[in-house]
Coordinates of C-alpha atoms in Angstrom, one line a residue:
Chain A
X1 CA 87.6 68.2 152.1
X2 CA 87.2 69.4 148.5
X3 CA 87.3 73.0 149.3
X4 CA 90.4 72.6 151.1
X5 CA 92.0 71.0 148.0
X6 CA 90.8 73.7 146.2
X7 CA 92.3 76.3 147.9
X8 CA 95.4 74.7 147.6
X9 CA 95.0 74.6 143.9
X10 CA 94.7 77.8 144.1
X11 CA 97.4 78.7 146.6
X12 CA 99.8 76.9 144.2
X13 CA 98.7 78.9 141.3
X14 CA 99.1 82.2 142.5
X15 CA 102.6 80.9 143.6
X16 CA 103.8 79.9 140.4
X17 CA 102.0 82.8 139.0
X18 CA 104.2 85.0 141.3
X19 CA 107.5 83.2 140.7
X20 CA 106.8 83.7 136.7
X21 CA 105.8 87.2 136.8
X22 CA 108.9 88.1 138.7
X23 CA 111.3 86.0 136.5
X24 CA 110.1 86.6 133.1
X25 CA 109.5 90.4 133.2
X26 CA 109.6 91.3 129.7
X27 CA 111.4 87.8 128.8
X28 CA 108.2 86.5 127.2
X29 CA 109.1 87.3 123.5
X30 CA 108.6 83.8 122.0
X31 CA 105.1 84.1 123.6
X32 CA 104.0 87.4 122.6
X33 CA 105.5 87.4 119.3
X34 CA 103.6 84.2 118.7
X35 CA 100.4 85.6 119.7
X36 CA 101.0 88.1 117.2
X37 CA 101.3 86.2 114.1
X38 CA 97.9 85.2 114.0
X39 CA 96.6 88.7 113.7
X40 CA 99.5 89.4 111.0
X41 CA 97.6 86.4 108.9
X42 CA 94.5 87.8 109.6
X43 CA 95.2 91.1 108.3
X44 CA 96.2 90.0 105.3
X45 CA 93.3 87.8 104.8
X46 CA 91.2 90.8 105.3
X47 CA 92.7 92.7 102.2
X48 CA 91.7 89.5 100.3
X49 CA 88.3 89.4 101.6
X50 CA 88.1 93.1 100.9
X51 CA 88.5 92.5 97.2
X52 CA 86.2 89.4 96.6
X53 CA 83.6 90.8 94.4
X54 CA 80.3 89.6 93.7
X55 CA 80.1 86.0 92.0
X56 CA 77.8 85.0 89.5
X57 CA 77.5 81.8 89.3
X58 CA 76.6 79.8 86.0
X59 CA 76.4 75.9 86.8
X60 CA 76.2 75.1 83.4
X61 CA 79.1 76.4 82.1
X62 CA 82.4 75.5 84.3
X63 CA 84.9 77.4 81.9
X64 CA 83.2 80.5 82.9
X65 CA 83.5 79.4 86.9
X66 CA 87.0 78.9 86.3
X67 CA 87.6 82.2 84.4
X68 CA 85.7 84.1 87.0
X69 CA 88.2 82.4 90.2
X70 CA 91.0 83.3 88.4
X71 CA 89.9 87.2 87.6
X72 CA 89.0 87.2 91.6
X73 CA 92.6 86.3 92.5
X74 CA 93.9 88.9 90.0
X75 CA 91.6 91.4 91.2
X76 CA 93.0 90.6 94.9
X77 CA 96.4 90.7 94.1
X78 CA 95.6 94.1 92.2
X79 CA 94.3 95.6 95.1
X80 CA 97.0 94.7 97.3
X81 CA 99.7 95.7 95.3
X82 CA 97.9 99.2 94.8
X83 CA 97.4 99.5 98.7
X84 CA 101.1 98.7 99.1
X85 CA 102.2 101.1 96.3
X86 CA 100.3 104.1 98.1
X87 CA 101.9 103.2 101.2
X88 CA 105.7 103.0 99.9
X89 CA 104.7 106.2 97.9
X90 CA 103.5 108.2 100.9
X91 CA 106.5 107.2 102.8
X92 CA 108.9 107.8 100.0
X93 CA 108.1 111.3 100.0
X94 CA 108.7 111.4 103.9
X95 CA 112.1 109.9 102.9
X96 CA 113.1 112.2 99.8
X97 CA 112.1 115.1 102.4
X98 CA 114.4 114.1 105.0
X99 CA 117.0 111.8 103.5
X100 CA 118.7 111.6 106.8
X101 CA 115.8 109.1 107.9
X102 CA 116.0 105.6 108.1
X103 CA 112.1 104.3 107.5
X104 CA 110.6 101.2 107.5
X105 CA 106.6 101.2 106.9
X106 CA 104.5 98.8 109.1
X107 CA 101.0 97.7 109.0
X108 CA 98.7 97.8 112.4
X109 CA 98.1 94.2 112.9
X110 CA 96.1 94.8 116.3
X111 CA 94.9 97.3 119.0
X112 CA 95.4 96.8 122.7
X113 CA 91.8 96.4 123.8
X114 CA 92.9 96.9 127.3
X115 CA 94.9 100.1 126.8
X116 CA 92.8 103.4 126.8
X117 CA 95.4 105.7 124.6
X118 CA 95.3 103.3 121.2
X119 CA 98.4 101.7 121.7
X120 CA 98.7 99.0 118.7
X121 CA 101.0 96.4 117.4
X122 CA 103.0 96.6 113.9
X123 CA 103.8 93.4 111.8
X124 CA 107.3 94.6 111.9
X125 CA 110.1 93.7 114.8
X126 CA 113.4 93.3 115.5
X127 CA 114.3 91.5 112.4
X128 CA 113.2 94.5 110.4
X129 CA 115.7 96.5 112.5
X130 CA 113.0 98.1 114.6
X131 CA 114.0 98.6 118.2
X132 CA 112.6 99.9 121.5
X133 CA 112.4 103.3 121.4
X134 CA 112.3 104.1 117.9
X135 CA 109.6 106.7 116.9
X136 CA 106.8 106.3 114.7
X137 CA 105.0 108.2 112.3
X138 CA 102.8 108.9 109.3
X139 CA 102.7 111.2 106.7
X140 CA 100.9 113.5 109.1
X141 CA 103.2 113.4 111.5
X142 CA 104.3 111.9 114.9
X143 CA 102.0 109.0 116.1
X144 CA 104.1 107.4 119.2
X145 CA 107.0 105.1 119.8
X146 CA 107.9 101.7 119.9
X147 CA 108.0 100.4 123.4
X148 CA 108.3 96.7 123.0
X149 CA 109.9 94.9 119.8
X150 CA 109.6 91.3 119.4
X151 CA 111.5 89.3 116.7
X152 CA 108.5 89.7 114.0
X153 CA 105.8 92.5 116.2
X154 CA 106.2 95.7 117.8
X155 CA 103.9 97.3 120.4
X156 CA 103.9 101.2 119.6
X157 CA 102.6 103.3 122.9
X158 CA 101.1 106.4 121.1
X159 CA 101.7 110.3 122.1
X160 CA 98.2 110.1 123.9
X161 CA 99.6 108.2 126.5
X162 CA 100.8 109.8 129.5
X163 CA 103.7 107.6 129.5
X164 CA 105.2 109.4 126.2
X165 CA 107.0 112.9 127.1
X166 CA 108.1 114.5 123.9
X167 CA 110.4 117.8 124.4
X168 CA 108.2 119.9 121.7
X169 CA 108.6 123.7 120.0
X170 CA 105.8 126.0 118.8
X171 CA 106.9 126.9 115.3
X172 CA 105.8 130.3 115.2
X173 CA 106.8 131.8 118.7
X174 CA 109.7 129.4 119.3
X175 CA 108.3 128.6 123.0
X176 CA 109.2 125.2 124.4
X177 CA 107.4 122.3 126.5
X178 CA 107.0 119.0 127.1
X179 CA 103.9 117.1 125.2
X180 CA 102.5 114.5 127.5
X181 CA 99.0 112.7 127.0
X182 CA 96.3 113.4 129.4
X183 CA 93.4 111.0 130.3
X184 CA 90.5 114.1 129.9
X185 CA 91.9 114.7 126.4
X186 CA 92.9 111.5 124.6
X187 CA 89.5 110.5 124.0
X188 CA 89.3 114.0 122.0
X189 CA 92.8 112.7 119.8
X190 CA 94.3 116.2 121.6
X191 CA 97.2 116.3 123.9
X192 CA 99.0 118.6 126.2
X193 CA 101.9 120.8 126.1
X194 CA 103.3 121.4 129.5
X195 CA 106.0 123.0 131.3
X196 CA 105.4 126.3 129.4
X197 CA 107.1 129.7 130.6
X198 CA 104.8 132.1 132.2
X199 CA 105.4 134.7 129.7
X200 CA 104.6 132.3 126.6
X201 CA 103.0 133.7 123.5
X202 CA 101.6 130.4 122.3
X203 CA 98.3 131.1 120.5
X204 CA 95.6 129.1 118.6
X205 CA 96.7 127.6 115.3
X206 CA 100.4 127.5 116.1
X207 CA 102.1 124.5 114.8
X208 CA 103.6 122.4 117.4
X209 CA 106.9 119.9 116.4
X210 CA 109.6 118.3 118.1
X211 CA 112.4 119.8 120.1
X212 CA 115.1 117.3 118.6
X213 CA 117.3 118.1 121.2
X214 CA 117.2 114.8 123.6
X215 CA 118.5 112.3 120.4
X216 CA 115.6 110.4 120.9
X217 CA 112.9 112.0 118.3
X218 CA 114.3 113.6 115.4
X219 CA 113.6 117.5 115.4
X220 CA 110.8 119.5 113.3
X221 CA 108.8 115.9 113.4
X222 CA 104.9 117.4 113.3
X223 CA 102.9 116.9 116.5
X224 CA 99.7 119.2 116.1
X225 CA 98.2 122.0 116.2
X226 CA 97.3 124.4 119.2
X227 CA 93.7 124.4 119.8
X228 CA 93.7 126.1 123.0
X229 CA 95.3 127.3 126.4
X230 CA 94.1 125.3 129.3
X231 CA 95.1 125.5 133.3
X232 CA 95.7 122.5 135.1
X233 CA 93.0 122.5 137.7
X234 CA 95.4 121.5 140.8
X235 CA 98.0 124.0 140.4
X236 CA 96.9 126.4 137.7
X237 CA 100.2 126.2 135.8
X238 CA 99.4 126.8 131.5
X239 CA 99.3 124.3 129.1
X240 CA 98.6 124.5 125.4
X241 CA 96.0 122.0 124.3
X242 CA 97.2 120.6 120.9
X243 CA 94.7 118.7 118.6
X244 CA 97.1 115.9 117.0
X245 CA 97.9 115.8 113.1
X246 CA 97.2 112.4 113.2
X247 CA 93.9 110.4 113.8
X248 CA 95.6 107.9 116.6
X249 CA 93.1 105.7 116.7
X250 CA 92.2 105.4 112.8
X251 CA 95.8 104.8 111.8
X252 CA 96.1 101.8 109.7
X253 CA 99.9 102.1 108.3
X254 CA 102.7 104.1 109.9
X255 CA 106.6 104.4 109.4
X256 CA 109.1 103.3 111.9
X257 CA 112.5 105.6 111.7
X258 CA 115.0 102.9 112.6
X259 CA 117.4 105.4 112.3
X260 CA 118.1 109.4 112.3
X261 CA 121.0 111.8 112.0
X262 CA 121.3 113.0 115.7
X263 CA 120.1 109.8 117.1
X264 CA 121.3 109.5 120.5
X265 CA 122.7 112.6 120.9
X266 CA 121.7 115.4 123.4
X267 CA 122.3 119.0 121.6
X268 CA 121.4 122.3 122.8
X269 CA 119.9 123.2 119.5
X270 CA 117.0 122.0 117.8
X271 CA 116.8 120.2 114.6
Chain B
X1 CA 85.2 56.7 128.6
X2 CA 84.3 59.6 131.0
X3 CA 88.0 60.6 131.9
X4 CA 88.5 60.7 127.9
X5 CA 85.3 63.0 127.6
X6 CA 86.5 65.5 130.0
X7 CA 90.0 65.6 128.6
X8 CA 88.8 66.1 125.1
X9 CA 86.2 68.9 126.5
X10 CA 88.8 70.3 128.5
X11 CA 91.3 70.3 125.4
X12 CA 88.7 72.6 123.0
X13 CA 88.3 74.9 125.9
X14 CA 91.9 75.5 125.8
X15 CA 92.2 75.9 122.1
X16 CA 89.4 78.2 122.2
X17 CA 90.9 80.1 125.0
X18 CA 94.3 80.4 122.7
X19 CA 92.5 81.4 119.8
X20 CA 90.7 83.9 121.5
X21 CA 94.3 85.4 123.2
X22 CA 95.6 85.6 119.8
X23 CA 92.6 87.5 118.0
X24 CA 92.0 89.6 121.3
X25 CA 93.3 92.8 119.8
X26 CA 93.0 92.0 116.1
X27 CA 92.9 95.2 114.3
X28 CA 88.9 95.7 112.8
X29 CA 88.1 92.3 114.2
X30 CA 85.7 94.1 117.1
X31 CA 85.1 97.7 116.9
X32 CA 85.1 100.3 119.8
X33 CA 81.6 101.3 121.1
X34 CA 80.8 103.9 123.6
X35 CA 84.4 104.2 124.4
X36 CA 85.4 100.4 124.9
X37 CA 86.2 97.7 123.7
X38 CA 85.6 93.8 125.1
X39 CA 88.1 92.1 126.6
X40 CA 88.0 89.1 124.9
X41 CA 90.2 86.9 127.3
X42 CA 88.2 87.8 130.6
X43 CA 84.8 87.2 128.7
X44 CA 86.3 83.7 127.9
X45 CA 87.9 83.1 131.2
X46 CA 84.9 83.8 133.2
X47 CA 82.7 81.7 130.5
X48 CA 84.7 78.8 131.2
X49 CA 84.9 79.3 134.8
X50 CA 81.0 79.2 135.1
X51 CA 81.1 76.1 133.3
X52 CA 84.2 73.9 134.8
X53 CA 85.0 72.7 138.3
X54 CA 87.3 75.0 140.5
X55 CA 90.6 73.3 139.7
X56 CA 90.4 73.5 135.9
X57 CA 88.8 76.9 136.4
X58 CA 91.8 78.3 138.1
X59 CA 94.5 76.6 135.5
X60 CA 92.2 78.4 132.9
X61 CA 92.0 82.1 134.6
X62 CA 95.7 81.8 135.4
X63 CA 96.8 80.8 131.4
X64 CA 94.4 83.2 129.9
X65 CA 95.3 86.0 132.3
X66 CA 99.1 85.4 131.6
X67 CA 98.2 85.3 127.7
X68 CA 96.5 88.8 128.0
X69 CA 99.3 90.3 130.2
X70 CA 101.8 89.1 127.9
X71 CA 100.1 90.4 124.7
X72 CA 99.7 93.8 126.7
X73 CA 102.5 94.7 128.9
X74 CA 105.2 91.7 127.9
X75 CA 105.0 90.1 131.7
X76 CA 102.9 88.3 133.4
X77 CA 101.0 90.8 136.1
X78 CA 97.7 91.6 137.0
X79 CA 95.3 89.3 134.8
X80 CA 97.2 86.2 135.2
X81 CA 96.1 86.7 139.0
X82 CA 92.8 88.1 138.9
X83 CA 91.6 85.3 136.4
X84 CA 93.2 83.0 138.7
X85 CA 91.2 84.3 141.5
X86 CA 88.1 84.5 139.4
X87 CA 88.4 80.8 138.5
X88 CA 88.4 79.7 142.2
X89 CA 85.5 82.1 143.4
X90 CA 83.0 81.9 140.7
X91 CA 82.6 77.9 140.4
X92 CA 83.0 77.9 144.4
X93 CA 79.7 80.4 144.5
X94 CA 77.8 78.7 142.0
X95 CA 77.8 75.7 144.2
X96 CA 77.7 77.0 147.2
X97 CA 75.5 79.8 147.0
X98 CA 73.4 79.8 144.1
X99 CA 71.6 77.5 142.1
X100 CA 73.6 76.2 138.9
X101 CA 71.8 77.4 136.0
X102 CA 72.6 79.6 133.2
X103 CA 70.8 83.2 134.9
X104 CA 73.1 82.5 137.9
X105 CA 76.1 82.1 135.8
X106 CA 75.3 85.0 134.0
X107 CA 74.8 87.3 136.7
X108 CA 78.6 86.2 138.3
X109 CA 80.1 86.6 135.0
X110 CA 78.5 89.9 135.1
X111 CA 79.7 90.9 138.4
X112 CA 83.1 89.2 138.3
X113 CA 83.7 91.2 134.9
X114 CA 83.0 94.2 136.7
X115 CA 84.9 93.1 139.8
X116 CA 88.0 92.4 137.4
X117 CA 87.6 95.4 135.1
X118 CA 87.2 97.7 137.8
X119 CA 90.1 96.2 139.6
X120 CA 91.8 97.0 136.8
X121 CA 91.7 100.4 136.8
X122 CA 92.4 101.0 141.0
X123 CA 95.8 98.9 140.2
X124 CA 96.4 101.7 137.4
X125 CA 95.7 104.3 139.6
X126 CA 98.5 103.8 141.8
X127 CA 100.9 104.5 138.5
X128 CA 98.8 107.4 136.6
X129 CA 97.2 108.8 139.8
X130 CA 93.3 108.6 141.0
X131 CA 92.0 111.7 138.9
X132 CA 92.9 110.1 135.9
X133 CA 92.2 106.6 136.5
X134 CA 88.8 107.5 137.4
X135 CA 88.6 109.8 134.5
X136 CA 89.7 106.5 132.3
X137 CA 87.2 104.6 134.1
X138 CA 83.9 106.5 133.3
X139 CA 85.2 107.0 129.9
X140 CA 86.5 103.6 128.9
X141 CA 85.6 101.2 131.8
X142 CA 81.8 101.1 132.1
X143 CA 81.6 100.3 128.6
X144 CA 84.1 97.5 128.8
X145 CA 82.4 95.6 131.6
X146 CA 79.0 95.4 129.5
X147 CA 80.7 94.7 126.3
X148 CA 83.1 91.8 127.9
X149 CA 79.8 90.3 129.7
X150 CA 78.0 90.5 126.2
X151 CA 80.5 88.7 124.9
X152 CA 80.5 86.3 127.6
X153 CA 77.1 85.1 126.9
X154 CA 77.8 83.0 123.5
X155 CA 81.1 81.6 124.8
X156 CA 79.2 80.8 128.5
X157 CA 76.8 78.8 125.9
X158 CA 79.3 77.3 123.5
X159 CA 81.0 75.9 126.7
X160 CA 77.8 74.4 128.2
X161 CA 77.3 72.8 124.6
X162 CA 80.8 71.3 124.7
X163 CA 79.8 70.1 128.0
X164 CA 76.9 68.1 126.9
X165 CA 74.6 70.7 128.6
X166 CA 75.9 69.8 131.9
X167 CA 76.1 72.1 134.8

């Protein structure tokens, strides 16, 4: 009797989940946005906690304790401000070199433990002008793309993922191909440049950048350096193994390119 | 009185699940070990299932799985269904085939964690191919299973403590 009741509860729950799953695909912004708020708070708590110096309590002198507490607060503020300054200076440099970019700096607030390609959440969302499809960079190069933008947070899928495909070109030889993540290479912070011509002249040490013809990524964004040439085990087509310019799994702050000249326009030339 | 105690206990577990769902991927909270990170929501849902009766475990599993899916992909999907089914199967097995004691509960939690995570990679094989999924399972999945189990152990004993040492 009881097991029959339990089976009914399970079946009803599964039916409700199925309906909710179908009806709410991608429209759970208020829930996922809410879930993203606590890590936002935690990342700022961590910044303050790491600034806390060792304390030297002297119970007898309450004035010294009060002064000590004030100095701790000031030190935490100073370190916060210093970090923010360093971060903004980096992106000021990128903005100066590329006046056509509109950049929004962001901190990494959460990493998805279920994702094997280093996807992460940043503390910027649609309220800051971030949209789905925006490229995400650091001062070293391209990191990924915004694949979901909520009000206050956004999810970034990294270039290690096979879901992200980027038109790319070898700067030295001008050979063109498509950069796509690989399960075998992702752990080594590497990716593959596929769909190469048979007569390509790519060699180790060459720099690979974005092509910029699809209107999705700006041209000449650094992706990585060729570390070797490999062959697909299933169809023997060549691909270049790229060592990414940025260590994706250790990234802590990024910038989102919310606009750039040529965005949304497909062109025949790169850049 | 007993009803109030049960309601209070379940409220505590529900709040704990919500907190864990929020902290699931907090940057810097849990480091990557041996290529994987624990799925705290799965740990919490299985620990709750090992302590609660079937109906409560199914609901806890469904809700925590839905929260895991929403924070990961934005829509309700695999984990909601998988943890709801675990919420039914785990307490049913505990009652019918095993003795209700911590070693049995922990063994079942390990088995169900392995089943959920392995199934996750099998499902992803439809999208990314069997070879890639197998590689990812070998590199990340096995360590995820053990880390998820290790995180479930203190959560299980916390749930037992909240229950007052019962089950």
